[in-house]
Tab-separated table of C-alpha atoms and ligand atoms in Angstrom:
chain	number	residue	atom	x	y	z
A	6	MET	CA	-43.620	19.384	-45.803
A	7	LYS	CA	-40.689	20.295	-48.045
A	8	THR	CA	-37.566	18.346	-47.234
A	9	LYS	CA	-34.096	17.969	-48.626
A	10	THR	CA	-31.866	14.952	-48.455
A	11	ILE	CA	-28.487	15.092	-46.767
A	12	PHE	CA	-26.094	12.393	-45.623
A	13	ALA	CA	-25.172	12.390	-41.955
A	14	CYS	CA	-22.251	10.527	-40.443
A	15	THR	CA	-23.454	8.207	-37.683
A	16	LYS	CA	-20.069	8.415	-35.975
A	17	CYS	CA	-19.365	12.145	-35.747
A	18	GLY	CA	-22.623	13.699	-36.879
A	19	ALA	CA	-21.115	15.713	-39.750
A	20	SER	CA	-23.485	16.262	-42.664
A	21	HIS	CA	-22.537	15.923	-46.311
A	22	PRO	CA	-24.521	16.993	-49.377
A	23	LYS	CA	-23.658	13.819	-51.321
A	24	TRP	CA	-23.118	10.180	-50.442
A	25	GLN	CA	-19.505	9.159	-50.108
A	26	GLY	CA	-17.838	6.002	-48.853
A	27	GLN	CA	-15.800	7.738	-46.199
A	28	CYS	CA	-16.762	10.591	-43.902
A	29	SER	CA	-14.314	13.383	-44.727
A	30	VAL	CA	-14.524	14.755	-41.182
A	31	CYS	CA	-13.864	11.727	-38.953
A	32	GLU	CA	-12.446	9.509	-41.752
A	33	GLU	CA	-14.659	6.580	-40.778
A	34	TRP	CA	-15.803	4.265	-43.632
A	35	ASN	CA	-19.383	3.309	-44.540
A	36	CYS	CA	-21.018	5.361	-41.867
A	37	LEU	CA	-23.154	7.821	-43.835
A	38	GLU	CA	-26.898	7.563	-43.466
A	39	GLU	CA	-29.372	9.264	-45.761
A	40	ILE	CA	-31.688	11.597	-43.890
A	41	ASP	CA	-34.416	14.016	-44.824
A	42	VAL	CA	-34.288	17.374	-43.134
A	43	PRO	CA	-36.975	20.037	-43.367
A	44	ARG	CA	-36.097	22.967	-45.623
A	45	ALA	CA	-37.416	25.471	-43.178
A	46	ASN	CA	-37.404	24.866	-39.485
A	47	LYS	CA	-40.617	26.824	-39.085
A	48	GLN	CA	-42.833	24.056	-40.310
A	49	ILE	CA	-41.448	21.450	-38.039
A	50	GLY	CA	-42.583	21.796	-34.469
A	51	SER	CA	-44.149	25.168	-35.226
A	52	ASP	CA	-46.095	24.816	-31.996
A	53	VAL	CA	-43.014	25.223	-29.851
A	54	SER	CA	-41.103	27.644	-32.048
A	55	ALA	CA	-44.060	29.994	-32.340
A	56	GLY	CA	-43.223	33.347	-30.914
A	57	TYR	CA	-39.648	33.167	-32.131
A	58	SER	CA	-40.583	33.645	-35.763
A	59	GLY	CA	-40.929	37.052	-37.283
A	60	GLY	CA	-39.580	38.910	-34.251
A	61	VAL	CA	-37.067	41.745	-34.629
A	62	ALA	CA	-33.611	40.783	-33.415
A	63	THR	CA	-32.073	42.981	-30.781
A	64	ILE	CA	-28.589	43.318	-29.388
A	65	ALA	CA	-27.617	43.396	-25.746
A	66	ARG	CA	-24.514	44.972	-24.282
A	67	LEU	CA	-22.593	42.461	-22.201
A	68	SER	CA	-21.857	44.930	-19.433
A	69	GLU	CA	-25.542	45.724	-19.079
A	70	VAL	CA	-26.786	42.169	-18.993
A	71	ARG	CA	-27.384	40.931	-15.494
A	72	ALA	CA	-25.975	37.428	-15.239
A	73	GLU	CA	-28.575	35.073	-13.907
A	74	ALA	CA	-27.486	33.596	-10.658
A	75	ASN	CA	-27.821	29.963	-11.685
A	76	GLN	CA	-30.152	28.627	-9.086
A	77	ARG	CA	-29.834	24.902	-9.233
A	78	ILE	CA	-32.274	22.120	-8.611
A	79	SER	CA	-30.724	19.418	-6.468
A	80	SER	CA	-31.157	15.855	-7.693
A	81	GLY	CA	-31.116	14.782	-4.051
A	82	MET	CA	-27.883	12.895	-4.675
A	83	HIS	CA	-24.696	14.684	-3.831
A	84	GLU	CA	-22.564	12.643	-6.245
A	85	PHE	CA	-24.896	13.376	-9.173
A	86	ASP	CA	-25.115	17.085	-8.316
A	87	ARG	CA	-21.360	17.389	-8.199
A	88	VAL	CA	-20.914	15.920	-11.686
A	89	LEU	CA	-23.536	18.372	-12.958
A	90	GLY	CA	-21.594	21.240	-11.389
A	91	GLY	CA	-23.917	21.743	-8.409
A	92	GLY	CA	-27.296	20.421	-9.550
A	93	LEU	CA	-29.652	20.754	-12.514
A	94	VAL	CA	-29.885	24.185	-14.142
A	95	PRO	CA	-33.486	25.215	-14.911
A	96	GLY	CA	-34.154	25.204	-18.643
A	97	SER	CA	-31.151	23.051	-19.457
A	98	VAL	CA	-30.937	19.720	-21.267
A	99	VAL	CA	-28.847	16.931	-19.795
A	100	LEU	CA	-27.995	13.785	-21.734
A	101	ILE	CA	-27.049	10.713	-19.746
A	102	GLY	CA	-25.301	7.983	-21.704
A	103	GLY	CA	-24.269	4.461	-20.788
A	104	ASP	CA	-24.489	0.793	-21.707
A	105	PRO	CA	-27.829	-0.942	-21.397
A	106	GLY	CA	-28.008	-2.212	-17.815
A	107	ALA	CA	-25.657	0.432	-16.443
A	108	GLY	CA	-28.407	1.787	-14.215
A	109	LYS	CA	-29.547	4.925	-16.046
A	110	SER	CA	-33.254	4.276	-15.481
A	111	THR	CA	-32.592	3.385	-11.846
A	112	LEU	CA	-30.571	6.534	-11.235
A	113	LEU	CA	-33.172	8.761	-12.858
A	114	LEU	CA	-36.127	7.169	-11.099
A	115	GLN	CA	-34.338	7.706	-7.786
A	116	MET	CA	-33.680	11.298	-8.808
A	117	ALA	CA	-37.342	11.741	-9.789
A	118	GLY	CA	-38.399	10.444	-6.372
A	119	ASN	CA	-36.140	12.950	-4.615
A	120	LEU	CA	-37.262	15.825	-6.851
A	121	ALA	CA	-40.929	15.086	-6.311
A	122	GLN	CA	-40.504	15.999	-2.657
A	123	GLN	CA	-39.692	19.646	-3.396
A	124	SER	CA	-40.906	20.280	-6.955
A	125	SER	CA	-42.655	18.419	-9.751
A	126	CYS	CA	-41.072	15.756	-11.891
A	127	LEU	CA	-42.468	13.924	-14.909
A	128	TYR	CA	-40.904	10.586	-15.821
A	129	VAL	CA	-41.615	9.632	-19.437
A	130	SER	CA	-40.651	6.085	-20.303
A	131	GLY	CA	-40.898	4.773	-23.831
A	132	GLU	CA	-39.199	1.512	-22.943
A	133	GLU	CA	-41.087	0.288	-19.914
A	134	SER	CA	-44.749	0.219	-18.976
A	135	ILE	CA	-46.030	2.219	-16.008
A	136	GLN	CA	-46.468	-1.050	-14.096
A	137	GLN	CA	-42.857	-2.001	-14.677
A	138	ILE	CA	-41.690	1.381	-13.427
A	139	ALA	CA	-43.919	1.058	-10.370
A	140	GLY	CA	-42.401	-2.380	-9.710
A	141	ARG	CA	-38.938	-0.874	-9.798
A	142	ALA	CA	-40.062	1.947	-7.503
A	143	VAL	CA	-41.205	-0.617	-4.919
A	144	ARG	CA	-37.778	-2.198	-5.056
A	145	LEU	CA	-36.176	1.214	-4.564
A	146	GLY	CA	-38.346	1.823	-1.514
A	147	MET	CA	-40.049	4.847	-3.058
A	148	ALA	CA	-43.457	3.434	-3.934
A	149	ASN	CA	-45.207	6.385	-2.310
A	150	ALA	CA	-43.271	9.113	-4.114
A	151	SER	CA	-45.433	11.565	-6.024
A	152	VAL	CA	-43.580	11.181	-9.327
A	153	GLU	CA	-45.769	11.637	-12.386
A	154	LEU	CA	-45.352	8.793	-14.856
A	155	ALA	CA	-46.196	8.530	-18.535
A	156	SER	CA	-45.491	5.759	-20.996
A	157	LEU	CA	-45.119	7.600	-24.325
A	158	THR	CA	-42.975	7.487	-27.427
A	159	SER	CA	-44.407	10.360	-29.442
A	160	VAL	CA	-42.495	13.561	-28.970
A	161	GLY	CA	-45.596	15.552	-29.945
A	162	GLN	CA	-47.566	14.001	-27.102
A	163	VAL	CA	-44.713	14.644	-24.709
A	164	SER	CA	-44.646	18.332	-25.733
A	165	GLU	CA	-48.366	18.687	-25.195
A	166	LEU	CA	-48.208	17.015	-21.823
A	167	VAL	CA	-45.294	19.140	-20.679
A	168	GLN	CA	-46.974	22.360	-21.817
A	169	LYS	CA	-50.076	21.404	-19.901
A	170	GLU	CA	-48.506	20.075	-16.703
A	171	ARG	CA	-45.468	22.378	-16.542
A	172	PRO	CA	-43.258	20.079	-14.446
A	173	SER	CA	-39.921	21.549	-13.416
A	174	VAL	CA	-37.997	18.448	-14.503
A	175	VAL	CA	-38.810	15.921	-17.260
A	176	VAL	CA	-36.990	12.608	-17.705
A	177	ILE	CA	-37.113	11.051	-21.201
A	178	ASP	CA	-36.132	7.359	-21.113
A	179	SER	CA	-34.827	7.039	-23.783
A	180	ILE	CA	-34.291	9.448	-26.681
A	181	GLN	CA	-33.772	6.500	-29.054
A	182	VAL	CA	-37.383	5.301	-28.768
A	183	MET	CA	-38.917	8.756	-29.273
A	184	PHE	CA	-40.324	9.706	-32.651
A	185	ALA	CA	-41.812	12.722	-34.377
A	186	ASP	CA	-44.891	11.823	-36.453
A	187	GLU	CA	-44.010	14.092	-39.366
A	188	ILE	CA	-40.765	12.315	-40.043
A	189	ASP	CA	-40.959	8.946	-41.616
A	190	SER	CA	-37.870	7.154	-40.542
A	191	VAL	CA	-37.655	4.645	-37.738
A	192	PRO	CA	-37.135	5.681	-34.098
A	193	GLY	CA	-33.453	5.561	-33.205
A	194	SER	CA	-32.329	6.726	-36.660
A	195	VAL	CA	-30.195	9.851	-36.911
A	196	THR	CA	-33.100	11.873	-38.353
A	197	GLN	CA	-35.530	10.985	-35.581
A	198	VAL	CA	-33.108	11.338	-32.722
A	199	ARG	CA	-31.869	14.673	-33.994
A	200	GLU	CA	-35.367	16.076	-34.546
A	201	CYS	CA	-36.791	14.814	-31.233
A	202	ALA	CA	-33.883	16.244	-29.289
A	203	ALA	CA	-34.095	19.564	-31.130
A	204	ARG	CA	-37.757	19.894	-30.237
A	205	LEU	CA	-37.270	18.978	-26.625
A	206	THR	CA	-34.354	21.414	-26.388
A	207	ARG	CA	-36.521	24.251	-27.733
A	208	LEU	CA	-39.242	23.306	-25.303
A	209	ALA	CA	-36.772	23.314	-22.400
A	210	LYS	CA	-35.558	26.832	-23.215
A	211	GLN	CA	-39.070	28.114	-23.773
A	212	LEU	CA	-40.685	26.734	-20.638
A	213	GLU	CA	-37.612	26.941	-18.361
A	214	CYS	CA	-38.087	23.251	-17.755
A	215	THR	CA	-35.136	20.891	-17.326
A	216	PHE	CA	-34.962	17.812	-19.537
A	217	VAL	CA	-32.883	14.766	-18.703
A	218	LEU	CA	-32.529	12.526	-21.765
A	219	VAL	CA	-31.312	8.934	-21.627
A	220	GLY	CA	-29.149	7.750	-24.533
A	221	HIS	CA	-27.943	4.179	-25.006
A	222	VAL	CA	-24.432	3.568	-26.166
A	223	THR	CA	-23.608	1.168	-28.994
A	224	LYS	CA	-20.963	-1.507	-28.807
A	225	GLU	CA	-18.347	0.760	-30.375
A	226	GLY	CA	-18.825	3.234	-27.575
A	227	ASN	CA	-20.673	5.803	-29.673
A	228	LEU	CA	-24.037	7.080	-28.638
A	229	ALA	CA	-26.139	5.569	-31.407
A	230	GLY	CA	-27.349	8.580	-33.276
A	231	PRO	CA	-27.197	10.894	-30.256
A	232	LYS	CA	-23.518	11.497	-30.945
A	233	VAL	CA	-25.103	14.039	-33.248
A	234	LEU	CA	-26.776	15.603	-30.211
A	235	GLU	CA	-23.706	16.556	-28.301
A	236	HIS	CA	-23.710	20.106	-29.622
A	237	MET	CA	-27.413	20.649	-28.870
A	238	ILE	CA	-27.479	19.674	-25.237
A	239	ASP	CA	-26.005	21.549	-22.263
A	240	CYS	CA	-24.536	18.673	-20.291
A	241	PHE	CA	-23.503	15.198	-21.289
A	242	VAL	CA	-22.712	12.736	-18.525
A	243	MET	CA	-21.746	9.078	-18.901
A	244	LEU	CA	-22.628	6.321	-16.475
A	245	ASP	CA	-19.866	3.725	-16.811
A	246	SER	CA	-20.278	0.185	-15.578
A	247	PRO	CA	-17.065	-1.826	-15.506
A	248	PRO	CA	-17.805	-5.484	-16.352
A	249	GLY	CA	-18.440	-7.602	-13.289
A	250	SER	CA	-18.280	-4.694	-10.874
A	251	ARG	CA	-21.107	-3.347	-8.790
A	252	TYR	CA	-19.593	0.117	-8.821
A	253	ARG	CA	-20.760	2.708	-11.325
A	254	THR	CA	-18.913	5.876	-12.148
A	255	LEU	CA	-20.656	8.955	-13.438
A	256	ARG	CA	-18.438	11.383	-15.304
A	257	GLY	CA	-19.032	14.645	-17.086
A	258	VAL	CA	-18.144	14.708	-20.796
A	259	LYS	CA	-19.524	18.143	-21.593
A	260	ASN	CA	-20.898	20.739	-19.217
A	261	ARG	CA	-21.882	24.285	-20.096
A	262	PHE	CA	-22.332	25.109	-16.414
A	263	GLY	CA	-19.405	23.492	-14.660
A	264	ALA	CA	-16.200	21.475	-14.834
A	265	VAL	CA	-16.147	18.221	-16.790
A	266	ASN	CA	-13.565	16.226	-14.953
A	267	GLU	CA	-15.776	15.518	-11.947
A	268	LEU	CA	-16.354	11.896	-11.067
A	269	GLY	CA	-19.334	10.592	-9.091
A	270	VAL	CA	-19.251	7.067	-7.708
A	271	PHE	CA	-22.216	4.796	-6.958
A	272	ALA	CA	-22.633	1.195	-5.920
A	273	MET	CA	-25.515	-0.871	-7.341
A	274	SER	CA	-27.297	-2.590	-4.474
A	275	ASP	CA	-30.482	-4.619	-4.249
A	276	ARG	CA	-32.251	-1.365	-3.452
A	277	GLY	CA	-30.899	0.761	-6.272
A	278	LEU	CA	-27.839	2.949	-6.565
A	279	ARG	CA	-26.142	4.116	-3.411
A	280	GLU	CA	-23.714	6.985	-3.283
A	281	VAL	CA	-20.121	6.224	-2.412
A	282	SER	CA	-18.741	9.239	-0.640
A	283	ASN	CA	-15.248	7.879	-0.046
A	284	PRO	CA	-14.387	6.241	-3.376
A	285	SER	CA	-10.663	6.030	-2.676
A	286	ALA	CA	-11.403	3.324	-0.127
A	287	ILE	CA	-13.165	1.080	-2.676
A	288	PHE	CA	-10.693	1.557	-5.498
A	289	LEU	CA	-7.923	0.575	-3.140
A	290	GLU	CA	-9.307	-2.800	-2.106
A	291	ARG	CA	-6.079	-4.698	-2.676
A	292	SER	CA	-4.964	-8.157	-1.720
A	293	SER	CA	-2.845	-8.131	1.411
A	294	GLU	CA	0.086	-9.815	-0.336
A	295	PRO	CA	2.538	-7.396	-1.971
A	296	ALA	CA	2.689	-8.012	-5.726
A	297	ALA	CA	5.092	-6.817	-8.406
A	298	GLY	CA	3.637	-4.310	-10.846
A	299	SER	CA	1.192	-2.588	-8.517
A	300	VAL	CA	1.367	0.958	-7.186
A	301	VAL	CA	-1.106	3.510	-5.844
A	302	THR	CA	-1.413	6.986	-7.322
A	303	VAL	CA	-3.538	9.979	-6.536
A	304	THR	CA	-5.487	11.638	-9.342
A	305	TRP	CA	-7.433	14.865	-9.234
A	306	GLY	CA	-11.043	14.505	-10.340
A	307	GLY	CA	-12.466	18.005	-10.656
A	308	THR	CA	-12.733	19.175	-7.089
A	309	ARG	CA	-11.401	16.256	-5.119
A	310	PRO	CA	-8.520	13.812	-5.069
A	311	LEU	CA	-8.984	10.122	-5.753
A	312	LEU	CA	-6.596	7.322	-4.877
A	313	VAL	CA	-6.433	4.534	-7.470
A	314	GLU	CA	-4.244	1.516	-8.050
A	315	ILE	CA	-2.206	1.241	-11.243
A	316	GLN	CA	-1.164	-2.227	-12.332
A	317	ALA	CA	1.326	-3.243	-14.977
A	318	LEU	CA	2.412	-6.526	-16.466
A	319	VAL	CA	5.617	-6.878	-18.454
A	320	ASP	CA	6.187	-10.188	-20.205
A	321	ASP	CA	8.339	-11.632	-23.022
A	322	VAL	CA	6.899	-10.826	-26.458
A	323	GLN	CA	4.500	-13.523	-27.593
A	324	GLY	CA	5.290	-13.571	-31.307
A	325	GLY	CA	5.643	-10.619	-33.647
A	326	TYR	CA	5.595	-7.067	-32.422
A	327	PRO	CA	5.778	-6.099	-28.745
A	328	ARG	CA	2.324	-5.059	-27.552
A	329	ARG	CA	1.495	-1.934	-25.535
A	330	VAL	CA	-1.987	-2.196	-24.084
A	331	ALA	CA	-3.468	0.386	-21.716
A	332	VAL	CA	-6.860	0.071	-20.034
A	333	GLY	CA	-8.218	3.233	-18.435
A	334	LEU	CA	-5.050	5.046	-19.560
A	335	ASP	CA	-3.752	6.606	-22.757
A	336	ALA	CA	-1.963	3.864	-24.758
A	337	GLN	CA	0.026	6.368	-26.840
A	338	ARG	CA	1.411	8.001	-23.703
A	339	LEU	CA	2.419	4.546	-22.449
A	340	ALA	CA	4.453	3.951	-25.604
A	341	MET	CA	5.998	7.409	-25.235
A	342	HIS	CA	6.960	6.737	-21.609
A	343	LEU	CA	8.653	3.479	-22.548
A	344	ALA	CA	10.711	5.399	-25.098
A	345	ILE	CA	11.686	7.944	-22.421
A	346	MET	CA	12.704	5.127	-20.063
A	347	HIS	CA	14.885	3.601	-22.777
A	348	ARG	CA	16.491	6.858	-23.879
A	349	HIS	CA	17.102	8.390	-20.449
A	350	CYS	CA	17.537	5.382	-18.162
A	351	GLY	CA	18.847	2.775	-20.607
A	352	ILE	CA	16.071	0.278	-19.846
A	353	SER	CA	14.807	-1.302	-23.043
A	354	LEU	CA	11.503	-3.178	-23.187
A	355	ALA	CA	11.679	-3.741	-26.965
A	356	ASP	CA	11.378	-7.509	-26.492
A	357	GLN	CA	8.576	-7.253	-23.909
A	358	ASP	CA	4.804	-6.924	-24.064
A	359	VAL	CA	3.577	-4.194	-21.707
A	360	PHE	CA	0.052	-4.059	-20.249
A	361	ALA	CA	-1.141	-1.310	-17.922
A	362	ASN	CA	-4.471	-0.999	-16.172
A	363	VAL	CA	-6.294	1.192	-13.659
A	364	THR	CA	-8.227	-1.068	-11.299
A	365	GLY	CA	-11.895	-0.603	-10.534
A	366	GLY	CA	-12.723	0.424	-14.112
A	367	VAL	CA	-11.686	4.031	-13.526
A	368	ARG	CA	-10.470	6.060	-16.499
A	369	VAL	CA	-7.626	8.452	-15.814
A	370	GLY	CA	-7.089	11.231	-18.295
A	371	GLU	CA	-4.533	13.313	-16.459
A	372	THR	CA	-0.811	13.334	-16.974
A	373	ALA	CA	-0.152	13.236	-13.222
A	374	VAL	CA	-0.299	9.417	-13.405
A	375	ASP	CA	2.681	9.212	-15.806
A	376	LEU	CA	5.260	8.453	-13.158
A	377	ALA	CA	3.053	5.892	-11.376
A	378	VAL	CA	2.525	3.969	-14.637
A	379	LEU	CA	6.255	3.760	-15.300
A	380	VAL	CA	6.959	2.818	-11.694
A	381	ALA	CA	4.454	-0.069	-11.966
A	382	VAL	CA	6.017	-1.147	-15.276
A	383	TYR	CA	9.500	-1.031	-13.732
A	384	SER	CA	8.371	-3.068	-10.725
A	385	SER	CA	6.829	-5.733	-12.964
A	386	PHE	CA	9.862	-5.781	-15.255
A	387	ARG	CA	12.179	-6.326	-12.320
A	388	ASN	CA	9.603	-8.682	-10.764
A	389	ARG	CA	9.973	-6.985	-7.406
A	390	PRO	CA	7.021	-5.698	-5.353
A	391	LEU	CA	6.944	-2.079	-4.246
A	392	PRO	CA	6.334	-1.085	-0.622
A	393	ARG	CA	2.576	-1.169	0.034
A	394	ASP	CA	2.571	2.153	1.827
A	395	LEU	CA	3.966	4.020	-1.217
A	396	VAL	CA	2.025	6.478	-3.395
A	397	VAL	CA	3.524	7.908	-6.591
A	398	PHE	CA	2.472	10.855	-8.746
A	399	GLY	CA	4.100	13.201	-11.265
A	400	GLU	CA	4.075	14.107	-14.939
A	401	LEU	CA	6.840	12.918	-17.216
A	402	GLY	CA	8.461	15.201	-19.790
A	403	LEU	CA	10.172	14.048	-22.990
A	404	THR	CA	13.558	15.052	-21.641
A	405	GLY	CA	13.098	12.644	-18.759
A	406	GLU	CA	12.257	15.373	-16.228
A	407	ILE	CA	9.468	14.957	-13.669
A	408	ARG	CA	7.108	17.898	-14.020
A	409	PRO	CA	4.907	19.376	-11.299
A	410	VAL	CA	1.203	18.617	-11.141
A	411	PRO	CA	-1.654	20.885	-10.027
A	412	ASN	CA	-2.969	20.602	-6.462
A	413	GLY	CA	0.168	18.833	-5.236
A	414	GLN	CA	-0.412	19.727	-1.581
A	415	GLU	CA	-4.027	18.552	-1.589
A	416	ARG	CA	-2.920	15.258	-3.111
A	417	ILE	CA	-0.295	14.757	-0.432
A	418	ARG	CA	-2.853	15.504	2.282
A	419	GLU	CA	-5.259	12.945	0.819
A	420	VAL	CA	-2.501	10.329	0.793
A	421	GLN	CA	-1.757	11.095	4.437
A	422	LYS	CA	-5.463	10.802	5.301
A	423	HIS	CA	-5.543	7.245	3.947
A	424	GLY	CA	-2.642	6.143	6.076
A	425	PHE	CA	0.091	5.865	3.430
A	426	THR	CA	3.474	6.800	4.770
A	427	ARG	CA	5.681	7.164	1.700
A	428	ILE	CA	5.218	9.400	-1.339
A	429	MET	CA	7.233	9.968	-4.484
A	430	ALA	CA	6.358	13.344	-5.988
A	431	PRO	CA	7.820	15.973	-8.366
A	432	ILE	CA	10.408	18.239	-6.797
A	433	ALA	CA	8.495	21.335	-7.916
A	434	ASN	CA	5.574	20.228	-5.720
A	435	ARG	CA	7.802	20.358	-2.631
A	436	ALA	CA	5.972	21.593	0.450
A	437	LYS	CA	7.322	24.537	2.420
A	438	ARG	CA	6.821	22.723	5.698
A	439	PRO	CA	7.436	19.004	6.295
A	440	ILE	CA	4.306	16.851	6.288
A	441	ALA	CA	3.706	14.984	9.525
A	442	GLY	CA	3.735	11.202	9.292
A	443	VAL	CA	4.729	10.927	5.621
A	444	GLU	CA	8.139	10.586	4.144
A	445	VAL	CA	8.183	12.326	0.771
A	446	ALA	CA	10.852	11.647	-1.827
A	447	PHE	CA	10.833	14.636	-4.175
A	448	VAL	CA	12.349	13.621	-7.509
A	449	LYS	CA	13.488	15.731	-10.440
A	450	SER	CA	14.027	13.193	-13.200
A	451	LEU	CA	13.036	9.682	-14.150
A	452	SER	CA	16.515	8.321	-13.477
A	453	ASP	CA	16.387	10.013	-10.074
A	454	ALA	CA	13.027	8.311	-9.429
A	455	LEU	CA	14.172	4.844	-10.520
A	456	GLU	CA	17.278	5.140	-8.390
A	457	THR	CA	15.190	6.048	-5.314
A	458	LEU	CA	12.934	3.134	-6.176
A	459	SER	CA	15.790	0.613	-6.441
A	460	ASN	CA	16.576	1.365	-2.800
A	461	MET	CA	12.978	0.733	-1.826
A	462	LEU	CA	12.394	-2.555	-3.691
A	463	ASP	CA	12.316	-5.580	-1.403
B	516	TYD	P1	-31.358	-0.083	-15.378
B	516	TYD	O1	-31.540	1.146	-14.580
B	516	TYD	O2	-32.570	-0.714	-15.946
B	516	TYD	O3	-30.310	0.148	-16.541
B	516	TYD	P2	-30.408	1.031	-17.871
B	516	TYD	O4	-31.610	1.865	-17.773
B	516	TYD	O5	-29.114	1.806	-17.866
B	516	TYD	O6	-30.449	0.085	-19.010
B	516	TYD	O7	-30.571	-1.073	-14.443
B	516	TYD	C1	-30.588	-2.390	-14.699
B	516	TYD	C2	-29.618	-3.184	-13.865
B	516	TYD	O8	-29.543	-2.798	-12.513
B	516	TYD	C3	-30.133	-4.579	-13.900
B	516	TYD	O9	-29.067	-5.418	-14.310
B	516	TYD	C4	-30.583	-4.861	-12.505
B	516	TYD	C5	-29.827	-3.909	-11.652
B	516	TYD	N1	-30.549	-3.429	-10.474
B	516	TYD	C6	-30.105	-3.793	-9.202
B	516	TYD	O10	-29.120	-4.502	-9.051
B	516	TYD	N2	-30.762	-3.303	-8.097
B	516	TYD	C7	-31.863	-2.510	-8.193
B	516	TYD	O11	-32.418	-2.086	-7.167
B	516	TYD	C8	-32.318	-2.140	-9.509
B	516	TYD	C9	-33.528	-1.284	-9.682
B	516	TYD	C10	-31.633	-2.623	-10.611
B	517	MG	MG1	-33.357	1.763	-18.924
């Protein structure tokens, strides 16, 4: 087979014709790996690409194409389906990433068990033997499920098996142990991972069969190799496991068939992963004593609100520069908010270290938490606890104004449902009618908010 040598970045996947010390795309150092790619795609995996070669290309007029009503295959788990945008789309490829031990194999075996009840599912494991999988199935209470199992690492064998058996869903655990015989680099290398995924993707489209690929994440948080896959696959979901917690969050990173900001929550039990349908309740497990630096906010995760606790710690600088550390939040925004607080409210934290954290290992990407973060920082700085029945949300603008957030009314209703009685929210989110049982302080600027807060502090 004719090949050419290129250099692929293991961080961002960009390819370069020559070796260089730094990737010119992501600016990372020493991350280029030499790989051989086939000159013509036709020779590689010609079995699956047959039928595509030599055909005459045609054009379709958009208005005349009938959109396929995406019938979805349910994974049998509501939380998983929601993150996927309503279930698995036939013929699509889903990549599920996460740390080793997060529970990817457990989640997918449970899914396979559910799928086997209504359609056919093939579970290919390259990491565990069939006996080991069966042992896990016993633990999950699904020993009698009619899941088809195979312990394989050759992508060629997988293709053959899939073409013969025609299952509607195939799980590949994991893409890093798969290899294509024609390519002589080790499994897990960029070349192998890229080629195996490309073949499986072609197979998925050709046979209308859904593939769910498992990808392990390296210490730096990159999918080893499979970072290069992100553009090939249809959906990429991450299973996050906060250290020491039994809760797992599943979030969409890329989804061609739905929203990406959905969050699914599971709890790892002795009988596998269980769905948590009311996650606000678990993220709000707080000690009963009021503490300075803690406040509850309500974020919007795709189609539903989620209540989370924001904590902050402000302390005298311990040598050198003041530190701004954010866990689960954007650290640059934190620094920006502190500047706004200094400029518009005259509160300087230049001689203080500031730490902010979202409890429960949740990651919050939306700007609606801005005000809650600053409120927690302010409470810690003043060393005064906030009322425990208070929920704060709102976006902060550079001029010190509090900007409205989407779905304001739904957020307020969620807060009310959980028994909180006080809310601080942007004035532009003001409700037309008063909300029963909750006292809402609508604020228009940060100084307005801090003034309201001073009256509330114990
Ligand atoms: P696993 O699915 O093997 O993780 P991954 O495939 O992402 O590497 O999950 C492994 C962890 O889950 C392991 O630490 C044991 C735990 N676990 C339970 O607590 N209960 C169970 O029922 C199962 C099957 C696993
Ligand atoms: Mg596993």
